[in-house]
Amino acid sequence: MALKVAIVGLPNVGKSTLFNALTETAAAQAANYPFCTIEPNVGDVAVPEPRLEALAKVAGSKEIIPARINFVDVAGLVRGASKGEGLGNQFLANIRDCDAVAFVARCFEDGDVTHVEGRVDPIADLEIIELELMLADLESLEKRLPSLEKKAKAGGDKEAAKTVELINLALAELREGRPARLAHAKVAKEDDKAWWMLQLLTALPAIYVCNVDEGSAATGNSLSDKVAARAAADGAKAVVISAKIEAEIALLDPAERAEFLETLDLREPGLNKLIREAYGLLGLQTYFTVGPKETRAWTIPIGATAPQAAAVIHTDFEKGFIRAETIAFDDYVRLNGESGARDAGKLRAEGKTYLVKDGDVLHFLFNG
């Protein structure tokens, strides 16, 4: 299942421009990197992965299949969204369904673009967004807490008692005006699943997207610097992007795109930076399967074992796992594929405890 990131922001901060630019850029990259609309506000984007081309060239693959990431353009955020203003509940439901949230903050001055609050202040924008999410989380938890406390005390329900404990951890942060994600560090590993079942909006990993003017795309500016500092304090990540530049990139063919980026002193499109931050924030990495039919990228958590990596292809691969034949990306390309890696002793047979590394080329053997 594709990683899903909500793009959230106040009106006129560049949120929808960024969404449209990112998804259109993905459409323009190549036939192997398509974009399609799942719903009117969801863009299914191929994860940029240059290693795929190198692997496919060595293997003579007929098809390249990248990993996917979904960007959700969340509409309806205004003051009072937590109480049903704007699109209210729809806005909240769209975020709950995501793996991470990208908060777009306006970090540019433009007299022709009116700000809904009548000023350009990215920190104030972020505070409005975060407040609405925190109020929604507070209301949700405070409604659930009394019945759970009663159940835990009267019936000795251990599951209810654990949920009460986790709710109180979150409430301790929320009542002090801080996002629930700051409480996650206090959650025991064995309670992680129960923590995420609380479905807290402010527990989701966050990326602060600083939408800057064209001249600040490479370096950022004083406004984006403030957002970066705020992100660090909130346990989030920050990335600088110019939605205007991304929109221009979307109109170019691949050959022109690199030249255009170079003139702006940019190494890569904003999509790449945003996806890389999302992967890092969620602790994700990529492995590959390679053959004459297709070369494909798969997304797994850092620290996943070989059987767990096999499960993203099919659950039967994990159940009947025997071993994984493993070649590092660099060795696969340098030695011209599987046979060369085998001859050079760079193809390894790994068992159930092997921790997959980013860039591994894997072939799974299993009992069907």
Coordinates of C-alpha atoms in Angstrom, one line a residue:
M1 CA 0.0 0.0 0.0
A2 CA 1.3 3.4 -0.9
L3 CA 2.5 5.9 1.7
K4 CA 0.0 8.7 2.1
V5 CA 0.8 12.2 3.0
A6 CA -1.8 14.9 3.6
I7 CA -1.0 18.4 2.4
V8 CA -2.6 20.9 4.8
G9 CA -2.6 24.7 4.9
L10 CA -4.7 27.8 5.2
P11 CA -6.2 29.3 2.0
N12 CA -3.7 31.1 -0.3
V13 CA -0.5 29.7 1.1
G14 CA 0.2 27.7 -2.0
K15 CA -1.1 24.3 -0.8
S16 CA -3.1 23.4 -3.9
T17 CA -0.5 24.9 -6.3
L18 CA 2.1 22.7 -4.7
F19 CA -0.1 19.6 -4.9
N20 CA -0.9 20.3 -8.6
A21 CA 2.8 21.0 -9.4
L22 CA 4.1 17.9 -7.6
T23 CA 1.6 15.5 -9.2
E24 CA 2.0 17.1 -12.7
T25 CA 5.8 16.9 -12.4
A26 CA 5.5 13.2 -11.6
A27 CA 3.3 12.8 -14.7
A28 CA 5.9 14.5 -16.9
Q29 CA 8.9 12.5 -15.8
A30 CA 8.6 9.5 -18.1
A31 CA 6.2 6.7 -19.1
N32 CA 7.6 4.7 -16.1
Y33 CA 6.6 7.4 -13.7
P34 CA 2.9 7.9 -14.2
F35 CA 0.4 10.1 -12.3
C36 CA -3.3 9.2 -12.0
T37 CA -6.1 10.7 -10.0
I38 CA -7.6 8.3 -7.6
E39 CA -10.0 10.9 -6.2
P40 CA -10.4 14.6 -7.1
N41 CA -7.9 15.5 -4.3
V42 CA -5.6 12.5 -4.3
G43 CA -2.5 12.3 -6.5
D44 CA -0.8 8.9 -6.9
V45 CA 2.9 9.7 -7.6
A46 CA 5.9 7.6 -8.5
V47 CA 8.7 7.9 -6.0
P48 CA 11.8 9.2 -7.9
E49 CA 14.4 6.5 -7.8
P50 CA 17.4 6.8 -10.2
R51 CA 18.7 3.4 -9.2
L52 CA 15.8 1.7 -11.0
E53 CA 17.1 2.8 -14.4
A54 CA 20.6 1.5 -13.7
L55 CA 19.3 -1.9 -12.5
A56 CA 16.8 -2.3 -15.4
K57 CA 19.6 -1.5 -17.9
V58 CA 21.8 -4.3 -16.5
A59 CA 19.0 -6.8 -16.4
G60 CA 17.4 -5.8 -19.7
S61 CA 14.0 -5.4 -18.0
K62 CA 11.0 -4.7 -20.1
E63 CA 9.3 -2.6 -17.5
I64 CA 10.2 -0.4 -14.6
I65 CA 7.8 -0.2 -11.6
P66 CA 8.6 2.5 -9.0
A67 CA 7.3 2.6 -5.5
R68 CA 4.2 4.9 -5.0
I69 CA 3.4 7.8 -2.7
N70 CA -0.1 9.4 -2.4
F71 CA -0.4 13.2 -1.8
V72 CA -3.8 14.2 -0.5
D73 CA -4.8 17.9 -1.0
V74 CA -6.8 18.4 2.1
A75 CA -9.5 21.1 1.7
G76 CA -11.6 22.9 4.2
L77 CA -9.1 24.1 6.8
V78 CA -10.2 27.4 8.4
R79 CA -10.4 28.6 12.0
G80 CA -13.0 26.5 13.7
A81 CA -12.5 23.4 11.5
S82 CA -12.4 21.2 14.6
K83 CA -15.9 22.5 15.4
G84 CA -17.2 21.8 11.9
E85 CA -16.4 25.1 10.2
G86 CA -15.4 24.9 6.5
L87 CA -15.5 21.2 5.5
G88 CA -14.9 20.3 9.2
N89 CA -15.3 16.6 9.7
Q90 CA -14.3 15.8 6.1
F91 CA -11.1 17.7 6.6
L92 CA -10.3 15.8 9.8
A93 CA -11.2 12.4 8.3
N94 CA -8.9 12.9 5.3
I95 CA -6.0 13.6 7.6
R96 CA -6.7 10.6 9.9
D97 CA -6.3 8.3 6.9
C98 CA -2.8 9.5 6.2
D99 CA 0.7 8.3 7.4
A100 CA 2.1 11.8 7.7
V101 CA 1.1 15.5 7.4
A102 CA 2.8 18.2 5.3
F103 CA 1.9 21.6 6.7
V104 CA 2.4 24.2 4.0
A105 CA 3.4 27.7 5.4
R106 CA 3.5 30.8 3.2
C107 CA 7.0 32.1 3.3
F108 CA 6.8 34.7 0.6
E109 CA 5.5 38.3 0.2
D110 CA 3.2 39.0 -2.8
G111 CA 0.7 41.9 -2.8
D112 CA -1.3 40.2 -5.5
V113 CA -2.0 37.1 -3.4
T114 CA -4.3 37.9 -0.5
H115 CA -3.7 36.1 2.8
V116 CA -6.9 34.9 4.5
E117 CA -5.6 36.4 7.8
G118 CA -4.5 39.7 6.2
R119 CA -0.8 39.2 6.9
V120 CA 2.2 37.0 6.0
D121 CA 3.2 35.2 9.2
P122 CA 4.0 31.5 8.6
I123 CA 4.4 30.8 12.4
A124 CA 0.9 32.2 13.0
D125 CA -0.4 30.0 10.1
L126 CA 1.1 26.9 11.6
E127 CA -0.3 27.8 15.1
I128 CA -3.8 28.0 13.6
I129 CA -3.4 24.6 11.9
E130 CA -1.9 22.9 14.9
L131 CA -4.5 24.4 17.2
E132 CA -7.4 23.0 15.2
L133 CA -5.8 19.6 15.2
M134 CA -5.1 19.7 18.9
L135 CA -8.6 20.8 19.7
A136 CA -10.0 17.9 17.6
D137 CA -7.7 15.5 19.5
L138 CA -8.6 16.9 22.9
E139 CA -12.3 16.6 22.2
S140 CA -11.9 13.0 20.9
L141 CA -9.8 11.8 23.9
E142 CA -11.9 13.6 26.6
K143 CA -15.0 12.0 25.3
R144 CA -13.5 8.5 25.4
L145 CA -11.7 8.7 28.7
P146 CA -14.5 8.5 31.3
S147 CA -16.0 5.2 29.9
L148 CA -12.6 3.7 29.5
E149 CA -11.6 4.6 33.1
K150 CA -14.8 3.1 34.4
K151 CA -14.2 -0.1 32.4
A152 CA -10.6 -0.4 33.6
K153 CA -11.5 0.1 37.3
A154 CA -14.8 -1.9 37.5
G155 CA -13.9 -4.8 35.3
G156 CA -10.1 -4.9 35.7
D157 CA -9.9 -4.7 31.9
K158 CA -6.1 -4.5 31.2
E159 CA -6.6 -3.3 27.6
A160 CA -8.8 -0.5 28.7
A161 CA -6.3 0.4 31.5
K162 CA -3.5 0.5 28.9
T163 CA -5.6 2.8 26.6
V164 CA -6.3 5.1 29.6
E165 CA -2.5 5.3 30.2
L166 CA -1.8 6.2 26.6
I167 CA -4.6 8.7 26.5
N168 CA -3.3 10.5 29.6
L169 CA 0.2 10.6 28.0
A170 CA -1.3 12.4 25.0
L171 CA -3.5 14.7 27.1
A172 CA -0.5 15.8 29.1
E173 CA 1.0 17.3 25.9
L174 CA -2.3 18.5 24.4
R175 CA -3.4 20.4 27.5
E176 CA -0.1 22.3 27.5
G177 CA -0.6 23.3 23.9
R178 CA 1.8 20.8 22.4
P179 CA 1.2 18.1 19.7
A180 CA 0.6 14.5 20.9
R181 CA 3.6 13.3 18.8
L182 CA 5.9 14.6 21.6
A183 CA 4.5 11.9 23.9
H184 CA 5.4 9.1 21.5
A185 CA 8.9 8.8 22.9
K186 CA 7.4 7.8 26.2
V187 CA 5.3 4.9 24.7
A188 CA 6.8 1.4 25.2
K189 CA 7.5 -0.5 22.0
E190 CA 5.0 -3.2 22.9
D191 CA 2.3 -0.5 23.2
D192 CA 3.1 1.2 19.8
K193 CA 0.2 -0.4 18.0
A194 CA -2.3 0.7 20.7
W195 CA -0.9 4.2 20.5
W196 CA -1.6 4.5 16.8
M197 CA -5.1 3.0 17.3
L198 CA -5.9 6.3 19.2
Q199 CA -5.9 7.9 15.7
L200 CA -4.6 11.2 16.9
L201 CA -4.2 13.9 14.3
T202 CA -1.2 15.5 16.1
A203 CA 0.5 12.2 16.7
L204 CA 1.2 11.9 12.9
P205 CA 4.7 12.6 11.8
A206 CA 4.9 16.2 10.4
I207 CA 6.8 17.9 7.7
Y208 CA 6.7 21.7 7.5
V209 CA 6.8 22.8 3.9
C210 CA 8.2 26.4 3.5
N211 CA 6.7 27.8 0.3
V212 CA 9.1 30.5 -0.7
D213 CA 9.6 32.8 -3.7
E214 CA 11.7 31.8 -6.6
G215 CA 14.8 33.7 -5.5
S216 CA 14.8 31.8 -2.1
A217 CA 14.3 28.3 -3.4
A218 CA 17.9 27.3 -3.1
T219 CA 18.7 29.1 0.2
G220 CA 15.5 29.7 2.0
N221 CA 14.8 33.1 3.7
S222 CA 14.1 34.7 7.0
L223 CA 10.6 33.4 7.1
S224 CA 11.5 29.8 6.2
D225 CA 14.3 30.0 8.9
K226 CA 11.6 30.7 11.5
V227 CA 9.6 27.7 10.3
A228 CA 12.6 25.4 10.4
A229 CA 13.2 26.5 14.1
R230 CA 9.5 25.8 14.9
A231 CA 9.7 22.4 13.2
A232 CA 12.7 21.4 15.3
A233 CA 10.9 22.4 18.5
D234 CA 7.8 20.4 17.5
G235 CA 9.7 17.3 16.7
A236 CA 9.0 17.7 13.0
K237 CA 11.0 18.2 9.8
A238 CA 11.2 21.2 7.5
V239 CA 11.8 21.5 3.7
V240 CA 12.0 24.6 1.5
I241 CA 10.1 24.5 -1.8
S242 CA 8.9 27.1 -4.3
A243 CA 5.5 26.0 -5.5
K244 CA 5.9 28.5 -8.4
I245 CA 9.1 26.8 -9.5
E246 CA 7.5 23.4 -9.2
A247 CA 4.6 24.5 -11.4
E248 CA 7.1 25.6 -14.1
I249 CA 9.0 22.3 -13.8
A250 CA 5.8 20.4 -14.4
L251 CA 5.5 22.0 -17.9
L252 CA 9.0 21.0 -19.0
D253 CA 10.2 17.7 -20.6
P254 CA 12.9 15.7 -18.7
A255 CA 15.7 17.1 -20.9
E256 CA 14.8 20.7 -20.2
R257 CA 14.2 20.1 -16.5
A258 CA 17.8 19.5 -15.4
E259 CA 19.0 22.6 -17.2
F260 CA 16.2 24.8 -15.7
L261 CA 17.1 23.5 -12.2
E262 CA 20.7 24.3 -12.8
T263 CA 19.9 27.9 -13.7
L264 CA 18.2 28.3 -10.3
D265 CA 21.1 26.6 -8.4
L266 CA 18.8 23.7 -7.5
R267 CA 20.0 20.1 -7.5
E268 CA 16.6 18.5 -7.7
P269 CA 12.8 19.2 -7.9
G270 CA 10.9 19.8 -4.6
L271 CA 9.1 16.5 -5.0
N272 CA 12.3 14.7 -4.5
K273 CA 13.1 16.6 -1.3
L274 CA 9.6 16.2 0.1
I275 CA 9.5 12.5 -0.5
R276 CA 13.0 12.0 0.9
E277 CA 12.0 13.8 4.1
A278 CA 8.8 11.8 4.3
Y279 CA 10.7 8.5 4.0
G280 CA 13.2 9.6 6.6
L281 CA 10.5 10.8 9.0
L282 CA 8.7 7.5 8.8
G283 CA 11.9 5.4 8.9
L284 CA 11.4 3.9 5.4
Q285 CA 13.9 2.4 2.9
T286 CA 13.8 0.8 -0.5
Y287 CA 14.8 -2.6 -1.8
F288 CA 14.6 -4.0 -5.4
T289 CA 13.5 -7.0 -7.3
V290 CA 15.1 -7.3 -10.7
G291 CA 14.5 -9.6 -13.8
P292 CA 14.0 -9.6 -17.5
K293 CA 10.3 -8.9 -17.1
E294 CA 10.5 -6.0 -14.6
T295 CA 12.7 -4.0 -12.2
R296 CA 10.6 -2.9 -9.2
A297 CA 11.1 -0.8 -6.1
W298 CA 9.6 -1.8 -2.8
T299 CA 9.1 0.3 0.3
I300 CA 9.8 -1.2 3.8
P301 CA 10.6 0.0 7.3
I302 CA 14.3 0.4 8.2
G303 CA 15.1 -2.7 10.3
A304 CA 12.7 -5.0 8.5
T305 CA 13.8 -8.7 8.3
A306 CA 14.0 -10.6 5.0
P307 CA 10.6 -12.3 5.6
Q308 CA 9.0 -9.0 6.5
A309 CA 10.3 -7.5 3.2
A310 CA 9.0 -10.5 1.3
A311 CA 5.5 -9.9 2.8
V312 CA 5.1 -6.6 0.9
I313 CA 5.2 -8.6 -2.3
H314 CA 2.8 -11.3 -1.0
T315 CA 2.0 -12.6 2.5
D316 CA 2.6 -16.2 1.2
F317 CA 6.2 -15.2 0.7
E318 CA 6.6 -14.5 4.4
K319 CA 4.7 -17.6 5.5
G320 CA 6.7 -20.0 3.3
F321 CA 10.0 -18.1 3.5
I322 CA 13.1 -20.2 3.0
R323 CA 15.9 -17.7 2.3
A324 CA 16.7 -14.6 0.4
E325 CA 19.4 -14.3 -2.3
T326 CA 20.9 -10.8 -1.7
I327 CA 23.1 -8.5 -3.8
A328 CA 24.0 -4.9 -2.8
F329 CA 23.0 -2.4 -5.5
D330 CA 26.5 -1.2 -6.2
D331 CA 27.7 -4.8 -6.6
Y332 CA 24.8 -5.7 -8.9
V333 CA 25.6 -2.8 -11.3
R334 CA 29.4 -3.0 -11.0
L335 CA 29.4 -6.8 -11.7
N336 CA 26.8 -6.6 -14.5
G337 CA 24.1 -8.5 -12.8
E338 CA 23.3 -11.6 -10.9
S339 CA 25.7 -14.0 -12.6
G340 CA 28.7 -11.6 -12.2
A341 CA 27.8 -11.0 -8.6
R342 CA 27.6 -14.8 -8.0
D343 CA 31.0 -15.4 -9.6
A344 CA 32.5 -12.6 -7.5
G345 CA 31.1 -14.0 -4.3
K346 CA 28.8 -11.0 -3.8
L347 CA 25.6 -12.9 -3.9
R348 CA 24.7 -14.0 -0.4
A349 CA 22.1 -16.4 0.9
E350 CA 20.4 -14.8 3.9
G351 CA 18.0 -16.3 6.4
K352 CA 15.0 -15.2 8.5
T353 CA 17.0 -12.9 10.8
Y354 CA 18.7 -10.9 8.0
L355 CA 18.0 -7.2 8.3
V356 CA 17.4 -5.8 4.8
K357 CA 19.5 -2.8 3.8
D358 CA 18.6 0.1 1.6
G359 CA 19.3 -0.7 -2.0
D360 CA 19.4 -4.5 -1.6
V361 CA 18.5 -6.5 -4.7
L362 CA 16.5 -9.5 -3.4
H363 CA 15.3 -12.8 -4.8
F364 CA 13.1 -14.8 -2.4
L365 CA 12.8 -18.6 -2.2
F366 CA 9.8 -19.9 -0.4
N367 CA 7.5 -22.9 -0.1
G368 CA 4.3 -22.1 -2.1

